[in-house]
mmCIF file of C-alpha atoms in Angstrom:
data_model
loop_
_atom_site.group_PDB
_atom_site.id
_atom_site.type_symbol
_atom_site.label_atom_id
_atom_site.label_comp_id
_atom_site.label_asym_id
_atom_site.label_seq_id
_atom_site.Cartn_x
_atom_site.Cartn_y
_atom_site.Cartn_z
ATOM 1 C CA MET A 26 24.752 47.522 31.984
ATOM 2 C CA SER A 27 24.885 48.675 28.373
ATOM 3 C CA SER A 28 26.533 45.431 27.288
ATOM 4 C CA ILE A 29 23.735 43.441 28.957
ATOM 5 C CA LEU A 30 21.103 45.498 27.163
ATOM 6 C CA ILE A 31 22.886 45.003 23.852
ATOM 7 C CA THR A 32 22.977 41.257 24.454
ATOM 8 C CA ILE A 33 19.274 41.177 25.354
ATOM 9 C CA VAL A 34 18.428 42.947 22.108
ATOM 10 C CA ALA A 35 20.970 41.135 19.964
ATOM 11 C CA ILE A 36 19.939 37.565 20.804
ATOM 12 C CA PRO A 37 16.330 37.851 19.562
ATOM 13 C CA VAL A 38 17.530 39.691 16.473
ATOM 14 C CA LEU A 39 20.090 36.969 15.761
ATOM 15 C CA LEU A 40 17.475 34.252 16.228
ATOM 16 C CA TRP A 41 15.111 36.115 13.882
ATOM 17 C CA LEU A 42 17.809 36.465 11.227
ATOM 18 C CA ILE A 43 18.674 32.752 11.400
ATOM 19 C CA ALA A 44 14.998 31.809 11.129
ATOM 20 C CA ARG A 45 14.357 34.231 8.297
ATOM 21 C CA PHE A 46 17.355 33.455 6.108
ATOM 22 C CA PHE A 47 18.298 29.864 6.973
ATOM 23 C CA LEU A 48 15.421 27.987 8.597
ATOM 24 C CA SER A 49 12.475 29.303 6.587
ATOM 25 C CA GLY A 50 14.005 28.653 3.189
ATOM 26 C CA LYS A 51 12.993 30.541 0.059
ATOM 27 C CA SER A 52 9.738 32.478 0.002
ATOM 28 C CA HIS A 53 7.008 30.746 -1.990
ATOM 29 C CA ALA A 54 4.452 33.542 -1.827
ATOM 30 C CA ALA A 55 4.663 33.864 -5.623
ATOM 31 C CA PHE A 56 2.975 30.464 -5.891
ATOM 32 C CA ASP A 57 -0.166 31.490 -3.994
ATOM 33 C CA ALA A 58 -1.711 32.287 -7.387
ATOM 34 C CA PRO A 59 -3.340 31.316 -9.593
ATOM 35 C CA ALA A 60 -5.966 29.693 -7.412
ATOM 36 C CA PRO A 61 -7.233 26.429 -8.924
ATOM 37 C CA GLN A 62 -10.835 25.854 -9.936
ATOM 38 C CA LEU A 63 -13.019 23.756 -7.681
ATOM 39 C CA THR A 64 -13.355 20.042 -8.397
ATOM 40 C CA GLY A 65 -16.110 19.485 -5.854
ATOM 41 C CA LYS A 66 -19.230 21.220 -7.147
ATOM 42 C CA ARG A 67 -21.537 21.151 -4.123
ATOM 43 C CA THR A 68 -22.935 24.495 -3.052
ATOM 44 C CA GLU A 69 -23.217 23.366 0.562
ATOM 45 C CA PRO A 70 -21.858 20.486 2.618
ATOM 46 C CA SER A 71 -23.898 17.308 2.849
ATOM 47 C CA THR A 72 -25.978 16.363 5.876
ATOM 48 C CA GLU A 73 -23.507 13.533 6.461
ATOM 49 C CA HIS A 74 -20.547 15.924 6.486
ATOM 50 C CA ASN A 75 -22.316 18.167 8.966
ATOM 51 C CA GLY A 76 -23.038 15.138 11.128
ATOM 52 C CA VAL A 77 -19.352 14.194 11.238
ATOM 53 C CA VAL A 78 -18.414 17.792 12.116
ATOM 54 C CA GLN A 79 -21.002 17.958 14.891
ATOM 55 C CA PHE A 80 -19.752 14.669 16.320
ATOM 56 C CA MET A 81 -16.156 15.929 16.306
ATOM 57 C CA GLN A 82 -17.077 19.243 17.905
ATOM 58 C CA ALA A 83 -19.054 17.519 20.642
ATOM 59 C CA ALA A 84 -16.131 15.197 21.353
ATOM 60 C CA GLN A 85 -13.751 18.152 21.567
ATOM 61 C CA ALA A 86 -16.070 20.084 23.886
ATOM 62 C CA ASN A 87 -16.876 17.183 26.188
ATOM 63 C CA GLY A 88 -13.472 15.540 26.290
ATOM 64 C CA PRO A 89 -11.625 15.347 29.614
ATOM 65 C CA LYS A 90 -8.860 17.790 30.433
ATOM 66 C CA LEU A 91 -5.667 15.786 30.103
ATOM 67 C CA LYS A 92 -1.957 16.402 30.394
ATOM 68 C CA ARG A 93 0.073 16.502 27.195
ATOM 69 C CA ASP A 94 1.261 12.879 27.317
ATOM 70 C CA GLU A 95 -2.194 11.681 28.303
ATOM 71 C CA MET A 96 -3.747 13.668 25.482
ATOM 72 C CA LEU A 97 -1.426 12.138 22.894
ATOM 73 C CA ALA A 98 -2.168 8.624 24.143
ATOM 74 C CA ALA A 99 -5.907 9.322 24.044
ATOM 75 C CA MET A 100 -5.731 10.739 20.518
ATOM 76 C CA ARG A 101 -3.733 7.741 19.303
ATOM 77 C CA LYS A 102 -6.325 5.405 20.796
ATOM 78 C CA GLN A 103 -9.147 7.398 19.246
ATOM 79 C CA MET A 104 -7.539 7.355 15.806
ATOM 80 C CA ASN A 105 -7.010 3.596 15.921
ATOM 81 C CA ALA A 106 -10.640 3.117 16.949
ATOM 82 C CA MET A 107 -11.671 4.637 13.616
ATOM 83 C CA GLY A 108 -10.297 1.601 11.790
ATOM 84 C CA GLU A 109 -11.423 -1.192 14.077
ATOM 85 C CA ASN A 110 -14.808 -1.919 12.455
ATOM 86 C CA VAL A 111 -14.165 -1.012 8.832
ATOM 87 C CA PRO A 112 -15.859 -3.695 6.690
ATOM 88 C CA PHE A 113 -13.578 -5.468 4.231
ATOM 89 C CA GLU A 114 -13.987 -8.815 2.495
ATOM 90 C CA GLY A 115 -10.341 -9.212 1.548
ATOM 91 C CA GLU A 116 -7.217 -10.147 3.463
ATOM 92 C CA ILE A 117 -5.296 -7.995 5.909
ATOM 93 C CA LYS A 118 -1.928 -9.609 6.479
ATOM 94 C CA SER A 119 0.770 -8.450 8.870
ATOM 95 C CA VAL A 120 4.317 -8.242 7.554
ATOM 96 C CA GLN A 121 7.686 -6.978 8.782
ATOM 97 C CA ILE A 122 10.110 -4.916 6.718
ATOM 98 C CA ASP A 123 13.500 -5.225 8.406
ATOM 99 C CA GLY A 124 11.834 -4.896 11.803
ATOM 100 C CA LEU A 125 9.244 -2.332 10.675
ATOM 101 C CA ASP A 126 5.628 -3.383 11.245
ATOM 102 C CA ALA A 127 3.317 -3.100 8.259
ATOM 103 C CA GLU A 128 0.228 -4.715 6.789
ATOM 104 C CA TRP A 129 -0.944 -5.761 3.365
ATOM 105 C CA VAL A 130 -4.541 -4.917 2.469
ATOM 106 C CA VAL A 131 -5.556 -7.130 -0.446
ATOM 107 C CA ALA A 132 -9.035 -7.423 -1.952
ATOM 108 C CA PRO A 133 -10.136 -10.717 -3.545
ATOM 109 C CA GLY A 134 -8.804 -10.964 -7.088
ATOM 110 C CA ALA A 135 -6.203 -8.222 -6.669
ATOM 111 C CA ASP A 136 -3.039 -8.313 -8.740
ATOM 112 C CA PRO A 137 -0.188 -8.775 -6.218
ATOM 113 C CA ASP A 138 2.285 -7.171 -8.615
ATOM 114 C CA GLN A 139 0.336 -3.909 -8.794
ATOM 115 C CA ARG A 140 0.974 -2.195 -5.480
ATOM 116 C CA LEU A 141 0.251 0.942 -3.515
ATOM 117 C CA LEU A 142 2.408 2.162 -0.640
ATOM 118 C CA TYR A 143 0.271 4.034 1.881
ATOM 119 C CA LEU A 144 1.772 6.479 4.394
ATOM 120 C CA HIS A 145 -0.725 7.451 7.076
ATOM 121 C CA GLY A 146 -1.257 10.893 8.542
ATOM 122 C CA GLY A 147 -1.423 12.026 12.149
ATOM 123 C CA ALA A 148 0.921 15.016 12.559
ATOM 124 C CA PHE A 149 3.908 12.603 12.664
ATOM 125 C CA THR A 150 2.889 11.774 16.260
ATOM 126 C CA MET A 151 -0.094 9.431 15.852
ATOM 127 C CA GLY A 152 -1.836 7.161 13.380
ATOM 128 C CA SER A 153 -1.144 3.644 12.191
ATOM 129 C CA PRO A 154 -2.170 1.181 9.472
ATOM 130 C CA LEU A 155 -5.196 0.353 11.631
ATOM 131 C CA SER A 156 -6.341 3.964 11.992
ATOM 132 C CA HIS A 157 -6.445 4.458 8.222
ATOM 133 C CA ARG A 158 -8.133 1.269 7.087
ATOM 134 C CA ALA A 159 -11.128 3.188 5.735
ATOM 135 C CA ILE A 160 -8.750 4.692 3.155
ATOM 136 C CA THR A 161 -6.541 1.670 2.479
ATOM 137 C CA THR A 162 -9.478 -0.720 2.014
ATOM 138 C CA GLU A 163 -11.134 1.768 -0.342
ATOM 139 C CA TYR A 164 -7.968 1.868 -2.438
ATOM 140 C CA ALA A 165 -7.807 -1.941 -2.432
ATOM 141 C CA ARG A 166 -11.425 -2.305 -3.560
ATOM 142 C CA ARG A 167 -11.397 0.391 -6.205
ATOM 143 C CA LEU A 168 -8.004 -0.160 -7.825
ATOM 144 C CA GLY A 169 -7.362 -3.875 -7.377
ATOM 145 C CA VAL A 170 -3.890 -3.183 -6.005
ATOM 146 C CA ALA A 171 -2.135 -4.734 -3.039
ATOM 147 C CA VAL A 172 -1.918 -1.908 -0.498
ATOM 148 C CA LEU A 173 1.043 -1.819 1.885
ATOM 149 C CA ALA A 174 0.423 0.389 4.931
ATOM 150 C CA ILE A 175 3.446 0.895 7.170
ATOM 151 C CA ASP A 176 3.688 1.683 10.868
ATOM 152 C CA TYR A 177 6.569 4.151 10.612
ATOM 153 C CA ARG A 178 8.173 5.398 13.814
ATOM 154 C CA LEU A 179 6.419 8.351 15.418
ATOM 155 C CA MET A 180 7.492 11.439 17.287
ATOM 156 C CA PRO A 181 8.185 12.247 20.071
ATOM 157 C CA GLU A 182 9.467 8.768 20.956
ATOM 158 C CA HIS A 183 11.588 8.837 17.804
ATOM 159 C CA PRO A 184 13.145 11.666 15.779
ATOM 160 C CA ARG A 185 11.438 12.805 12.594
ATOM 161 C CA ARG A 186 14.283 11.374 10.549
ATOM 162 C CA ALA A 187 13.484 7.848 11.829
ATOM 163 C CA GLY A 188 10.005 7.991 10.292
ATOM 164 C CA ILE A 189 11.464 9.306 7.047
ATOM 165 C CA GLU A 190 13.965 6.458 6.928
ATOM 166 C CA ASP A 191 11.169 3.928 7.509
ATOM 167 C CA CYS A 192 9.256 5.305 4.524
ATOM 168 C CA GLN A 193 12.352 5.187 2.359
ATOM 169 C CA ALA A 194 13.046 1.593 3.397
ATOM 170 C CA ALA A 195 9.447 0.628 2.631
ATOM 171 C CA TYR A 196 9.679 2.230 -0.813
ATOM 172 C CA ARG A 197 12.767 0.199 -1.660
ATOM 173 C CA TRP A 198 11.165 -2.964 -0.225
ATOM 174 C CA ILE A 199 7.864 -2.728 -2.104
ATOM 175 C CA LEU A 200 9.728 -2.547 -5.407
ATOM 176 C CA GLU A 201 10.882 -6.140 -4.889
ATOM 177 C CA ASN A 202 8.281 -7.634 -2.520
ATOM 178 C CA GLY A 203 4.559 -8.241 -2.725
ATOM 179 C CA PRO A 204 1.916 -9.832 -0.492
ATOM 180 C CA ASP A 205 2.922 -13.302 -1.692
ATOM 181 C CA GLY A 206 6.652 -12.858 -1.208
ATOM 182 C CA PRO A 207 9.581 -11.570 -3.279
ATOM 183 C CA ALA A 208 8.457 -10.364 -6.719
ATOM 184 C CA ALA A 209 9.239 -7.293 -8.783
ATOM 185 C CA VAL A 210 6.548 -4.639 -8.856
ATOM 186 C CA LYS A 211 4.659 -4.169 -12.124
ATOM 187 C CA ASN A 212 2.978 -0.873 -11.303
ATOM 188 C CA LEU A 213 3.505 1.257 -8.223
ATOM 189 C CA LEU A 214 1.379 3.949 -6.642
ATOM 190 C CA VAL A 215 2.222 5.958 -3.519
ATOM 191 C CA SER A 216 -0.308 7.792 -1.388
ATOM 192 C CA GLY A 217 -0.679 9.425 1.990
ATOM 193 C CA ASP A 218 -2.750 11.961 3.882
ATOM 194 C CA SER A 219 -1.750 15.084 5.818
ATOM 195 C CA ALA A 220 1.614 14.172 7.383
ATOM 196 C CA GLY A 221 1.561 11.098 5.149
ATOM 197 C CA GLY A 222 0.948 13.403 2.192
ATOM 198 C CA ASN A 223 4.114 15.234 3.189
ATOM 199 C CA LEU A 224 5.960 11.900 3.270
ATOM 200 C CA THR A 225 4.476 10.915 -0.099
ATOM 201 C CA LEU A 226 5.738 14.065 -1.792
ATOM 202 C CA MET A 227 9.091 13.769 -0.033
ATOM 203 C CA ILE A 228 9.583 10.189 -1.157
ATOM 204 C CA THR A 229 8.771 10.698 -4.827
ATOM 205 C CA ALA A 230 11.436 13.415 -5.035
ATOM 206 C CA TRP A 231 13.845 11.278 -2.994
ATOM 207 C CA ALA A 232 13.310 8.272 -5.307
ATOM 208 C CA ARG A 233 14.059 10.510 -8.287
ATOM 209 C CA ASP A 234 17.275 11.737 -6.700
ATOM 210 C CA GLU A 235 18.295 8.186 -5.712
ATOM 211 C CA GLY A 236 17.733 6.891 -9.237
ATOM 212 C CA LEU A 237 15.089 4.413 -8.065
ATOM 213 C CA ARG A 238 12.137 3.246 -10.103
ATOM 214 C CA ALA A 239 9.596 6.066 -10.078
ATOM 215 C CA ALA A 240 6.026 5.594 -8.944
ATOM 216 C CA ASP A 241 3.494 5.407 -11.756
ATOM 217 C CA ALA A 242 1.283 7.765 -9.763
ATOM 218 C CA ALA A 243 1.354 9.608 -6.442
ATOM 219 C CA ILE A 244 -1.684 10.847 -4.527
ATOM 220 C CA ALA A 245 -1.392 13.269 -1.597
ATOM 221 C CA LEU A 246 -4.533 14.008 0.430
ATOM 222 C CA SER A 247 -4.587 17.334 2.295
ATOM 223 C CA PRO A 248 -0.769 17.303 2.382
ATOM 224 C CA ALA A 249 1.483 19.408 4.577
ATOM 225 C CA THR A 250 4.184 20.608 2.200
ATOM 226 C CA ASP A 251 6.080 23.297 4.130
ATOM 227 C CA SER A 252 7.345 22.827 7.682
ATOM 228 C CA SER A 253 8.345 26.487 7.954
ATOM 229 C CA PHE A 254 4.626 27.353 8.345
ATOM 230 C CA THR A 255 4.512 30.289 5.929
ATOM 231 C CA SER A 256 1.310 29.549 3.994
ATOM 232 C CA PRO A 257 -1.288 32.345 4.384
ATOM 233 C CA THR A 258 -4.157 29.871 4.883
ATOM 234 C CA LEU A 259 -2.653 28.633 8.147
ATOM 235 C CA LYS A 260 -4.206 31.761 9.642
ATOM 236 C CA ALA A 261 -6.838 32.662 7.043
ATOM 237 C CA ASN A 262 -8.589 29.277 7.384
ATOM 238 C CA LEU A 263 -8.132 28.963 11.127
ATOM 239 C CA GLU A 264 -11.829 29.422 11.903
ATOM 240 C CA THR A 265 -13.112 27.167 9.108
ATOM 241 C CA ASP A 266 -10.818 24.188 9.761
ATOM 242 C CA VAL A 267 -12.873 22.188 12.239
ATOM 243 C CA MET A 268 -10.163 19.551 12.723
ATOM 244 C CA LEU A 269 -6.793 21.318 12.741
ATOM 245 C CA GLY A 270 -8.071 24.648 14.020
ATOM 246 C CA PRO A 271 -8.880 23.437 17.548
ATOM 247 C CA LEU A 272 -5.658 21.394 17.694
ATOM 248 C CA PHE A 273 -3.121 23.880 16.374
ATOM 249 C CA GLY A 274 -5.009 27.131 15.961
ATOM 250 C CA GLN A 275 -3.799 28.998 19.018
ATOM 251 C CA ALA A 276 -0.164 28.376 18.105
ATOM 252 C CA GLN A 277 -0.760 29.527 14.528
ATOM 253 C CA ALA A 278 -2.689 32.612 15.581
ATOM 254 C CA LYS A 279 -0.412 33.894 18.336
ATOM 255 C CA THR A 280 3.104 32.680 17.565
ATOM 256 C CA PRO A 281 5.346 34.724 15.237
ATOM 257 C CA ARG A 282 6.467 32.869 12.113
ATOM 258 C CA TRP A 283 10.155 33.004 13.048
ATOM 259 C CA ILE A 284 9.425 31.316 16.366
ATOM 260 C CA MET A 285 7.366 28.669 14.520
ATOM 261 C CA ALA A 286 10.389 28.030 12.302
ATOM 262 C CA TRP A 287 12.598 27.523 15.356
ATOM 263 C CA SER A 288 9.956 25.275 16.924
ATOM 264 C CA SER A 289 9.889 23.155 13.761
ATOM 265 C CA PHE A 290 13.673 22.901 13.752
ATOM 266 C CA ILE A 291 13.846 21.904 17.412
ATOM 267 C CA SER A 292 11.043 19.324 17.248
ATOM 268 C CA ASN A 293 12.118 17.764 13.934
ATOM 269 C CA ARG A 294 15.889 18.140 14.394
ATOM 270 C CA ILE A 295 15.929 18.974 10.691
ATOM 271 C CA SER A 296 15.851 22.475 9.213
ATOM 272 C CA PRO A 297 12.353 23.314 7.931
ATOM 273 C CA ALA A 298 14.083 24.544 4.782
ATOM 274 C CA SER A 299 15.104 20.950 3.995
ATOM 275 C CA PRO A 300 13.055 19.124 1.336
ATOM 276 C CA LEU A 301 13.067 16.112 3.674
ATOM 277 C CA VAL A 302 10.452 17.851 5.808
ATOM 278 C CA SER A 303 9.300 20.560 3.379
ATOM 279 C CA PRO A 304 8.798 19.036 -0.091
ATOM 280 C CA LEU A 305 7.762 22.483 -1.345
ATOM 281 C CA GLN A 306 11.295 23.730 -0.727
ATOM 282 C CA GLY A 307 12.873 21.200 -3.073
ATOM 283 C CA ASP A 308 13.303 20.716 -6.807
ATOM 284 C CA LEU A 309 9.851 19.816 -8.170
ATOM 285 C CA SER A 310 10.902 18.954 -11.711
ATOM 286 C CA GLY A 311 10.921 15.407 -13.070
ATOM 287 C CA LEU A 312 8.267 14.104 -10.698
ATOM 288 C CA PRO A 313 5.837 11.267 -11.475
ATOM 289 C CA PRO A 314 2.166 12.052 -12.218
ATOM 290 C CA THR A 315 0.867 13.432 -8.941
ATOM 291 C CA LEU A 316 -2.607 14.307 -7.683
ATOM 292 C CA LEU A 317 -3.181 16.582 -4.702
ATOM 293 C CA HIS A 318 -6.491 16.995 -2.890
ATOM 294 C CA ALA A 319 -7.300 19.835 -0.509
ATOM 295 C CA SER A 320 -10.270 21.676 0.924
ATOM 296 C CA THR A 321 -10.788 25.416 0.681
ATOM 297 C CA ALA A 322 -11.802 25.333 4.362
ATOM 298 C CA GLU A 323 -8.658 23.722 5.762
ATOM 299 C CA MET A 324 -5.526 25.370 7.068
ATOM 300 C CA LEU A 325 -3.304 23.362 4.695
ATOM 301 C CA GLU A 326 -5.067 24.626 1.570
ATOM 302 C CA GLY A 327 -2.186 26.974 0.820
ATOM 303 C CA ASP A 328 0.389 24.205 1.207
ATOM 304 C CA ALA A 329 -1.285 22.259 -1.595
ATOM 305 C CA VAL A 330 -1.814 25.301 -3.836
ATOM 306 C CA ARG A 331 1.801 26.422 -3.534
ATOM 307 C CA TYR A 332 3.132 22.936 -4.230
ATOM 308 C CA TYR A 333 0.871 22.541 -7.264
ATOM 309 C CA ASN A 334 1.740 25.896 -8.801
ATOM 310 C CA LYS A 335 5.481 25.434 -8.273
ATOM 311 C CA ALA A 336 5.504 21.863 -9.610
ATOM 312 C CA VAL A 337 3.569 22.861 -12.725
ATOM 313 C CA SER A 338 5.912 25.810 -13.290
ATOM 314 C CA GLN A 339 8.823 23.333 -13.210
ATOM 315 C CA GLY A 340 7.202 21.031 -15.743
ATOM 316 C CA SER A 341 5.949 18.179 -13.577
ATOM 317 C CA PRO A 342 2.560 16.520 -14.336
ATOM 318 C CA VAL A 343 0.872 17.543 -11.086
ATOM 319 C CA GLU A 344 -2.886 18.024 -10.690
ATOM 320 C CA LEU A 345 -4.903 19.575 -7.880
ATOM 321 C CA GLY A 346 -8.462 18.756 -6.862
ATOM 322 C CA MET A 347 -10.135 21.303 -4.591
ATOM 323 C CA TRP A 348 -13.308 20.759 -2.577
ATOM 324 C CA PRO A 349 -15.280 23.468 -0.758
ATOM 325 C CA PHE A 350 -16.401 23.211 2.872
ATOM 326 C CA MET A 351 -14.656 19.929 3.647
ATOM 327 C CA LEU A 352 -12.835 19.075 6.838
ATOM 328 C CA HIS A 353 -9.191 18.040 6.740
ATOM 329 C CA VAL A 354 -8.701 14.613 5.057
ATOM 330 C CA TRP A 355 -12.440 14.104 4.535
ATOM 331 C CA HIS A 356 -11.464 10.967 2.587
ATOM 332 C CA ALA A 357 -11.172 9.121 5.917
ATOM 333 C CA PHE A 358 -14.972 9.297 6.193
ATOM 334 C CA VAL A 359 -15.634 7.521 2.910
ATOM 335 C CA LEU A 360 -18.117 5.198 4.624
ATOM 336 C CA GLN A 361 -20.175 8.160 5.821
ATOM 337 C CA MET A 362 -19.787 11.120 3.481
ATOM 338 C CA PRO A 363 -20.794 11.409 -0.192
ATOM 339 C CA GLU A 364 -18.102 14.048 -0.705
ATOM 340 C CA ALA A 365 -15.463 11.495 0.304
ATOM 341 C CA ARG A 366 -16.816 9.016 -2.247
ATOM 342 C CA GLU A 367 -16.793 11.768 -4.871
ATOM 343 C CA ALA A 368 -13.167 12.452 -4.005
ATOM 344 C CA PHE A 369 -12.322 8.769 -4.428
ATOM 345 C CA ASP A 370 -14.112 8.780 -7.787
ATOM 346 C CA HIS A 371 -11.724 11.567 -8.803
ATOM 347 C CA ILE A 372 -8.735 9.645 -7.438
ATOM 348 C CA GLU A 373 -9.789 6.495 -9.257
ATOM 349 C CA GLU A 374 -10.127 8.336 -12.570
ATOM 350 C CA PHE A 375 -6.633 9.787 -12.130
ATOM 351 C CA ALA A 376 -5.094 6.451 -11.132
ATOM 352 C CA ARG A 377 -6.635 4.615 -14.092
ATOM 353 C CA ARG A 378 -5.446 7.315 -16.439
ATOM 354 C CA CYS A 379 -1.905 6.816 -15.117
ATOM 355 C CA VAL A 380 -2.139 2.997 -14.921
ATOM 356 C CA PRO A 381 -4.733 1.729 -17.443
ATOM 357 C CA SER A 382 -4.236 -1.900 -16.365
ATOM 358 C CA LEU A 383 -5.782 -1.341 -12.925
ATOM 359 C CA ASN A 384 -8.882 -3.407 -12.161
ATOM 360 C CA LYS A 385 -11.677 -2.707 -9.711
ATOM 361 C CA VAL A 386 -12.020 -6.067 -7.981
ATOM 362 C CA SER A 387 -15.051 -5.294 -5.831
ATOM 363 C CA PRO A 388 -17.497 -2.391 -5.645
ATOM 364 C CA ALA A 389 -16.934 0.480 -3.274
ATOM 365 C CA LEU A 390 -19.213 0.336 -0.260
ATOM 366 C CA GLU A 391 -22.244 2.537 -0.031
ATOM 367 C CA GLY A 392 -22.340 5.086 2.711
ATOM 368 C CA GLU A 393 -23.390 4.273 6.229
ATOM 369 C CA PRO A 394 -25.178 6.505 8.718
ATOM 370 C CA VAL A 395 -22.999 8.780 10.826
#
């Protein structure tokens, strides 16, 4: 009986020790400070922002009760619907990259040799080039670049590593291919939101380590930077994050961190201490000029702050724009919200500072009613 009791006690302790010292990686609590100054200067959210939040909350409250697989399918469909009626006067052209579906988003008059690789968000389980057309068309209009949005493989149908490999393949491909066919890139930008922000930060470090041509600029919107889930704002901002809070809040609030680390390892099949899934855990020196955006209301605020402070401490030219009140990846509502257009103004200023030859080929659209 005593040996059984010892085993019962020892197994959880062993699992905790593995999570604490191997899966969670190094502690980054030292990079919680200093807190950056706000870039967004509004003292309260806009009427348009509040309208988007109210719409989302109503949809969450009135949505049908579905099983897990049904819920994922419904969320994927809902995300894609966001991009179906985005106005755009340019060309959206399908392309395949060694079997990987992707699309070029090219505004009239764009320079095909100035390119932006876009990696969509969606918790690595949803999203597509279609779902994020509000963002990719805004980039195309404002910067005059040819935007390549890829449909990387998603979980749970595919392992996390498959999506990573798709992004790496697309990075290599865009260096030598444009919307008109094979041609060397002149200037390259990389961007992504949320999960795609994670992939953006992963790929710039990976390109450095592989000795590939570096991006001229990288832009990560509300990025997830640490898959070991140790940032304090994952809990502190639980109530103010109107998007991620209802989706992931209960897990964050009730599950011990060491169990979250094991959950990340099991679902990703990669240790959360690996820079492949936790860019924060890697070497952040020698990176290209990088801009992060985050909201002080979102659960991933701390992920962005920690990444910024660590990268700056290691000498990389990384900047952080912070907005108050905003929902996660508010940039996706650029057609509705003035704060999203303000954020894109900030992105455009950064991109032009990094790549002075960029041209705005058509004006950004004015906002539309929610």
